Amino acid sequence: MPSTPITPLRRRTLAVAFALTAAVAVAAPPASASAAPTPDLIRPAGNPVELRAAPRKLTVTYTHDGQERTLADFLGRTKTNGFVVLDGQKIVYERYAGASRDTRFQSWSMAKSFASAAVGIALSEGRIRSVSDPVTKYLPELRGSGYDGVSIRDLLRMSSGIDWNEREDVARVQVAANRGYPVKKLAAAQERGWKPGSRFEYTSMNSFVLARLVSKATGTPYHRYVERKIWRPAGMADTADIGNDGNGDNLGYCCFFATARDYARFGLLYLRDGRAKNRQVVPAAWVKRSTAPSGVNPRYGLHWWLGGDGAGDFMAAGFGGQYIYVSPEHGVVIVRSTHSTSPNDQEEELTVFRAVAAEVARTR
């Protein structure tokens, strides 16, 4: 089956899926009298990567739907709450509305790109032998389920073959997690719907399975592994929270709560081929591999969205318009954060990011 392009209809469908997640999760109280699971706290680096304030005027215009627009118009119209632009380690533009640099923004599906990084590190350590391994080699509880025999690679590239409807199923999983139900039981209940590796199907449960895989393969809770192997080595400056199901499993597909600047530091890590403070945090080969076309979708790598058109840019993306955008061509990282639950237009956002990155390079 040919690769599936990211059409406007598909983008709206994914946005609706996460809107349902948010709405249902808020509306449905926990089944017991206890509160929803408390997120896991991860600690920052003792010596963070310095981001130096070096603001400069950026005159950004772009054309979308036949209309010329400005960056200021875009930020206001889309209710952007946080916007950070890095030129290397220089913050050349930073804007907040209804938020501040201390606000912990919900990542939504940007968390999937952190899961990819964790897999790459575990692979380099030999904790995971190969992405060709079936996930059941590490998670035997998935034998007999739709995940039985599915490769780690096919989980990463969203081609697991399980019978999944992102629009409906992710909301059910999120409500279950908020009520303290073990998500691993939901993973083990998934059924095979099509041949793994044959097509692209965006599936948040794949990311949960990957986070659990990292935990089991390394013998370390996922949030603690992220703290030790990514968050602190990458030089993050603030604490963050990572959501869980109350049963020892982090969700993987969503629910980091972190500042826009620390999301920018993660983008900077990938801009620099996985290096931070003269240390290789994520293997450079993994950065390259995970931000290249996966083989089932030209606009998707291994839990990273790709700009396409041969530009080489890529991004972590989440519901409502959360982005960590990386432009290796221009040496620029952009973070957009929002509290909005409205559907977003990924093609317009990509156009804006590219225009901003080009202007940063022009004014350098």
Coordinates of C-alpha atoms in Angstrom, one line a residue:
M1 CA 0.0 0.0 0.0
P2 CA 1.4 3.4 -0.9
S3 CA 2.6 5.8 1.9
T4 CA -0.1 7.9 3.4
P5 CA 0.3 11.7 2.9
I6 CA -0.6 14.0 5.8
T7 CA -3.8 15.6 4.3
P8 CA -5.7 18.5 5.8
L9 CA -8.5 16.0 6.7
R10 CA -6.1 13.7 8.5
R11 CA -4.7 16.7 10.5
R12 CA -8.2 17.7 11.5
T13 CA -9.0 14.1 12.5
L14 CA -5.9 14.0 14.8
A15 CA -6.8 17.3 16.3
V16 CA -10.3 16.1 17.0
A17 CA -8.9 13.0 18.6
F18 CA -6.9 14.9 21.1
A19 CA -9.8 17.4 21.7
L20 CA -11.9 14.4 22.7
T21 CA -9.1 13.2 24.9
A22 CA -9.0 16.5 26.7
A23 CA -12.7 17.0 27.0
V24 CA -13.5 13.5 28.1
A25 CA -10.6 13.3 30.6
V26 CA -11.8 16.6 32.2
A27 CA -15.4 15.6 32.2
A28 CA -15.0 12.1 33.6
P29 CA -14.0 12.0 37.3
P30 CA -11.9 9.1 38.7
A31 CA -13.8 6.0 39.5
S32 CA -12.7 6.1 43.1
A33 CA -12.6 8.9 45.6
S34 CA -8.9 9.4 45.1
A35 CA -7.5 12.0 42.7
A36 CA -6.2 11.2 39.3
P37 CA -2.6 9.8 39.3
T38 CA 0.0 12.4 40.3
P39 CA 2.6 13.1 37.6
D40 CA 6.2 12.0 38.1
L41 CA 8.6 14.8 38.8
I42 CA 11.9 14.9 36.9
R43 CA 14.8 17.1 38.0
P44 CA 16.9 19.6 35.9
A45 CA 20.6 19.7 35.3
G46 CA 22.9 21.1 37.9
N47 CA 24.6 23.1 35.1
P48 CA 21.9 23.9 32.5
V49 CA 22.6 24.8 28.9
E50 CA 22.6 28.5 28.9
L51 CA 20.2 30.3 26.6
R52 CA 21.2 33.9 26.2
A53 CA 18.7 36.6 25.6
A54 CA 19.7 38.4 22.3
P55 CA 16.5 39.8 20.9
R56 CA 16.4 41.3 17.5
K57 CA 13.8 42.5 15.1
L58 CA 12.4 39.8 12.9
T59 CA 10.2 41.0 10.0
V60 CA 8.3 37.9 9.1
T61 CA 5.7 37.7 6.4
Y62 CA 4.4 34.5 4.7
T63 CA 1.7 33.5 2.2
H64 CA -1.0 31.0 3.1
D65 CA -4.2 30.3 1.3
G66 CA -3.3 33.0 -1.2
Q67 CA -3.1 35.7 1.5
E68 CA 0.0 37.5 2.8
R69 CA 0.2 37.3 6.6
T70 CA 2.6 38.4 9.4
L71 CA 4.0 36.5 12.4
A72 CA 2.2 38.9 14.7
D73 CA -1.1 38.1 13.0
F74 CA -0.4 34.4 13.3
L75 CA 0.5 34.5 17.0
G76 CA -2.6 36.5 17.9
R77 CA -5.1 34.7 15.7
T78 CA -4.0 31.2 16.8
K79 CA -4.0 32.2 20.5
T80 CA -0.3 31.3 20.9
N81 CA 0.7 31.4 24.6
G82 CA 4.4 30.9 24.2
F83 CA 6.8 31.3 21.3
V84 CA 10.5 30.9 21.6
V85 CA 13.0 31.2 18.7
L86 CA 16.6 30.1 19.1
D87 CA 19.5 31.0 16.9
G88 CA 21.9 28.5 18.3
Q89 CA 21.9 29.3 22.1
K90 CA 20.7 32.8 21.5
I91 CA 17.0 33.6 22.2
V92 CA 16.3 36.0 19.4
Y93 CA 12.6 36.1 19.9
E94 CA 10.4 35.2 22.9
R95 CA 6.8 36.1 23.5
Y96 CA 4.2 35.0 26.1
A97 CA 0.5 35.8 26.3
G98 CA -1.5 34.4 29.2
A99 CA 1.6 32.6 30.3
S100 CA 5.2 33.2 31.2
R101 CA 8.7 31.6 30.9
D102 CA 7.9 29.7 34.1
T103 CA 4.7 28.1 32.7
R104 CA 4.7 24.3 32.4
F105 CA 3.0 23.6 29.1
Q106 CA 1.4 20.3 28.3
S107 CA 3.3 18.6 25.6
W108 CA 0.6 16.4 24.3
S109 CA 2.1 14.3 21.5
M110 CA 5.5 16.1 21.5
A111 CA 6.2 13.5 24.2
K112 CA 6.4 10.9 21.5
S113 CA 9.7 12.4 20.3
F114 CA 11.1 12.0 23.8
A115 CA 10.1 8.4 23.7
S116 CA 12.0 8.0 20.4
A117 CA 15.1 9.5 22.0
A118 CA 14.8 7.1 24.9
V119 CA 14.6 4.1 22.6
G120 CA 17.7 5.3 20.7
I121 CA 19.7 5.7 23.9
A122 CA 18.6 2.3 25.2
L123 CA 19.6 0.8 21.9
S124 CA 23.1 2.4 22.1
E125 CA 23.5 1.0 25.6
G126 CA 22.7 -2.5 24.4
R127 CA 19.6 -2.7 26.6
I128 CA 17.6 -3.1 23.4
R129 CA 19.4 -5.3 20.9
S130 CA 17.8 -4.2 17.7
V131 CA 14.7 -2.3 16.4
S132 CA 14.1 -5.4 14.3
D133 CA 13.4 -7.3 17.5
P134 CA 9.7 -8.1 18.2
V135 CA 8.4 -6.0 21.1
T136 CA 7.2 -9.2 22.7
K137 CA 10.9 -10.2 23.3
Y138 CA 10.9 -7.5 26.0
L139 CA 7.2 -7.3 26.9
P140 CA 6.0 -10.9 27.0
E141 CA 2.6 -9.8 28.4
L142 CA 1.8 -8.7 24.8
R143 CA 2.0 -12.3 23.4
G144 CA -1.3 -13.3 21.9
S145 CA -2.3 -9.6 21.4
G146 CA -2.2 -7.6 18.2
Y147 CA 1.3 -6.6 19.1
D148 CA 2.6 -10.2 19.1
G149 CA 5.6 -10.3 16.8
V150 CA 5.5 -6.6 15.8
S151 CA 8.9 -5.1 15.5
I152 CA 10.1 -2.1 17.5
R153 CA 10.7 -0.3 14.2
D154 CA 7.1 -0.6 13.2
L155 CA 6.0 0.8 16.5
L156 CA 8.3 3.8 16.0
R157 CA 7.1 4.5 12.5
M158 CA 3.4 4.1 13.4
S159 CA 2.9 0.9 11.4
S160 CA 2.1 -1.6 14.1
G161 CA -0.9 -3.1 12.4
I162 CA -3.2 -3.0 15.4
D163 CA -6.9 -2.3 14.9
W164 CA -6.9 1.3 16.2
N165 CA -9.1 4.4 15.7
E166 CA -7.1 7.4 17.0
R167 CA -10.1 9.6 17.0
E168 CA -11.9 7.4 19.5
D169 CA -9.5 5.0 21.2
V170 CA -6.9 7.5 22.5
A171 CA -9.7 9.3 24.5
R172 CA -10.7 6.0 26.1
V173 CA -7.1 5.3 27.0
Q174 CA -6.6 8.7 28.5
V175 CA -9.8 8.4 30.6
A176 CA -8.7 5.0 31.8
A177 CA -5.3 6.3 32.8
N178 CA -6.9 9.3 34.6
R179 CA -8.9 6.8 36.6
G180 CA -5.9 4.8 37.5
Y181 CA -6.5 1.8 35.3
P182 CA -3.4 -0.1 34.1
V183 CA -2.8 1.0 30.5
K184 CA -0.7 -2.1 30.0
K185 CA -3.9 -4.2 30.2
L186 CA -5.4 -2.1 27.4
A187 CA -2.2 -2.6 25.3
A188 CA -2.5 -6.4 25.8
A189 CA -6.1 -6.3 24.7
Q190 CA -5.4 -4.7 21.3
E191 CA -6.1 -6.8 18.2
R192 CA -4.4 -7.1 14.8
G193 CA -6.2 -5.2 12.1
W194 CA -3.7 -5.3 9.2
K195 CA -0.2 -6.4 8.3
P196 CA 2.5 -4.5 10.3
G197 CA 4.8 -2.4 8.2
S198 CA 2.4 -2.2 5.3
R199 CA 1.1 1.3 5.9
F200 CA 1.1 4.3 8.2
E201 CA -1.6 4.6 11.0
Y202 CA -1.0 7.2 13.7
T203 CA -1.5 5.2 17.0
S204 CA -0.8 6.6 20.4
M205 CA -0.9 3.2 22.0
N206 CA 2.3 2.4 20.1
S207 CA 4.1 5.2 22.1
F208 CA 2.8 3.8 25.4
V209 CA 4.2 0.4 24.5
L210 CA 7.6 2.0 23.6
A211 CA 7.8 3.8 26.9
R212 CA 7.0 0.6 28.7
L213 CA 9.6 -1.2 26.6
V214 CA 12.3 1.3 27.7
S215 CA 11.3 0.8 31.3
K216 CA 11.4 -3.0 31.1
A217 CA 14.6 -3.2 28.9
T218 CA 16.5 -0.9 31.2
G219 CA 15.1 -1.9 34.5
T220 CA 14.4 1.8 35.2
P221 CA 11.1 3.6 35.5
Y222 CA 10.6 5.5 32.2
H223 CA 10.4 8.9 33.8
R224 CA 13.6 8.3 35.8
Y225 CA 15.3 7.0 32.6
V226 CA 14.3 10.2 30.8
E227 CA 15.6 12.3 33.7
R228 CA 19.0 10.5 33.8
K229 CA 19.6 10.0 30.1
I230 CA 17.9 13.0 28.5
W231 CA 16.6 15.7 30.8
R232 CA 19.7 16.3 32.9
P233 CA 22.4 15.5 30.3
A234 CA 20.7 17.7 27.8
G235 CA 21.0 20.6 30.2
M236 CA 17.4 21.3 31.1
A237 CA 17.0 24.3 33.5
D238 CA 13.7 23.4 35.2
T239 CA 11.8 20.5 36.7
A240 CA 9.1 18.9 34.6
D241 CA 6.3 16.4 35.2
I242 CA 5.5 13.3 33.2
G243 CA 2.0 11.8 33.3
N244 CA 1.4 8.2 34.4
D245 CA -1.5 5.8 34.9
G246 CA -1.0 5.3 38.6
N247 CA 0.3 1.8 38.2
G248 CA 4.0 2.4 37.5
D249 CA 3.7 3.2 33.8
N250 CA 4.3 6.6 32.2
L251 CA 2.0 7.3 29.2
G252 CA 4.7 7.8 26.6
Y253 CA 2.3 9.3 24.0
C254 CA 1.6 12.5 25.9
C255 CA 1.7 14.5 29.1
F256 CA 5.1 16.1 29.7
F257 CA 4.6 19.4 31.5
A258 CA 7.6 21.6 30.9
T259 CA 8.7 25.2 30.1
A260 CA 8.9 26.4 26.5
R261 CA 12.6 27.1 27.1
D262 CA 13.3 23.5 28.1
Y263 CA 11.4 22.2 25.1
A264 CA 13.7 24.5 23.0
R265 CA 16.7 22.9 24.7
F266 CA 15.4 19.5 23.5
G267 CA 15.2 20.9 20.0
L268 CA 18.7 22.3 20.3
L269 CA 19.9 18.9 21.3
Y270 CA 18.6 17.5 18.0
L271 CA 19.9 20.5 16.0
R272 CA 23.3 19.6 17.4
D273 CA 23.1 15.9 16.4
G274 CA 22.3 14.8 19.9
R275 CA 25.1 16.7 21.7
A276 CA 24.9 19.0 24.7
K277 CA 27.7 20.6 26.6
N278 CA 30.3 18.5 24.7
R279 CA 28.5 15.3 25.6
Q280 CA 26.8 12.9 23.2
V281 CA 23.3 12.5 24.8
V282 CA 21.4 10.9 21.9
P283 CA 23.5 9.0 19.4
A284 CA 24.1 11.1 16.3
A285 CA 23.2 8.1 14.1
W286 CA 19.8 7.8 15.9
V287 CA 19.1 11.5 15.4
K288 CA 19.7 11.1 11.7
R289 CA 17.7 7.9 11.5
S290 CA 14.7 9.1 13.4
T291 CA 14.4 12.4 11.5
A292 CA 14.4 10.7 8.0
P293 CA 11.4 9.3 6.2
S294 CA 10.4 6.0 7.8
G295 CA 9.4 4.1 4.6
V296 CA 5.7 4.1 5.2
N297 CA 5.1 7.9 5.3
P298 CA 7.4 10.5 3.6
R299 CA 6.4 13.0 6.2
Y300 CA 7.1 10.9 9.3
G301 CA 10.2 9.4 10.7
L302 CA 10.6 7.5 14.0
H303 CA 8.2 9.4 16.2
W304 CA 9.1 12.8 14.5
W305 CA 7.1 14.7 11.9
L306 CA 9.1 15.8 8.8
G307 CA 8.8 19.0 6.9
G308 CA 9.3 17.3 3.6
D309 CA 10.2 18.9 0.3
G310 CA 13.8 18.0 0.8
A311 CA 14.3 20.8 3.3
G312 CA 15.5 18.5 6.1
D313 CA 13.5 20.2 8.8
F314 CA 11.5 18.2 11.4
M315 CA 9.4 18.7 14.4
A316 CA 7.8 17.2 17.5
A317 CA 4.1 18.0 17.3
G318 CA 1.2 17.9 19.7
F319 CA -2.5 18.6 20.0
G320 CA -3.7 22.1 19.6
G321 CA -0.5 23.3 18.0
Q322 CA 2.4 22.4 20.3
Y323 CA 5.6 22.3 18.4
I324 CA 9.4 21.9 18.7
Y325 CA 10.6 22.8 15.2
V326 CA 14.2 22.2 14.1
S327 CA 15.7 23.7 11.0
P328 CA 19.2 22.3 10.4
E329 CA 19.5 24.4 7.2
H330 CA 19.2 27.6 9.1
G331 CA 20.5 26.5 12.6
V332 CA 17.2 27.5 14.2
V333 CA 14.9 26.0 16.8
I334 CA 11.3 27.2 17.3
V335 CA 8.9 26.3 20.1
R336 CA 5.2 27.1 20.0
S337 CA 3.1 26.4 23.1
T338 CA -0.6 27.0 23.6
H339 CA -3.4 26.2 26.0
S340 CA -5.8 26.0 23.1
T341 CA -7.9 22.9 22.3
S342 CA -8.8 24.2 18.9
P343 CA -7.9 22.3 15.7
N344 CA -4.7 23.6 14.1
D345 CA -3.4 23.9 10.6
Q346 CA -0.1 22.2 10.5
E347 CA 0.7 23.3 7.0
E348 CA 0.3 27.0 7.9
E349 CA 2.4 26.4 11.0
L350 CA 5.1 24.8 9.0
T351 CA 5.0 27.8 6.6
V352 CA 5.4 30.2 9.5
F353 CA 8.3 28.3 11.1
R354 CA 10.1 28.2 7.8
A355 CA 9.6 31.9 7.3
V356 CA 10.9 32.7 10.8
A357 CA 13.9 30.4 10.4
A358 CA 14.8 32.1 7.1
E359 CA 14.5 35.5 8.6
V360 CA 16.7 34.5 11.6
A361 CA 19.3 33.4 9.1
R362 CA 19.0 36.5 7.0
T363 CA 19.4 38.8 10.0
R364 CA 22.3 36.9 11.6

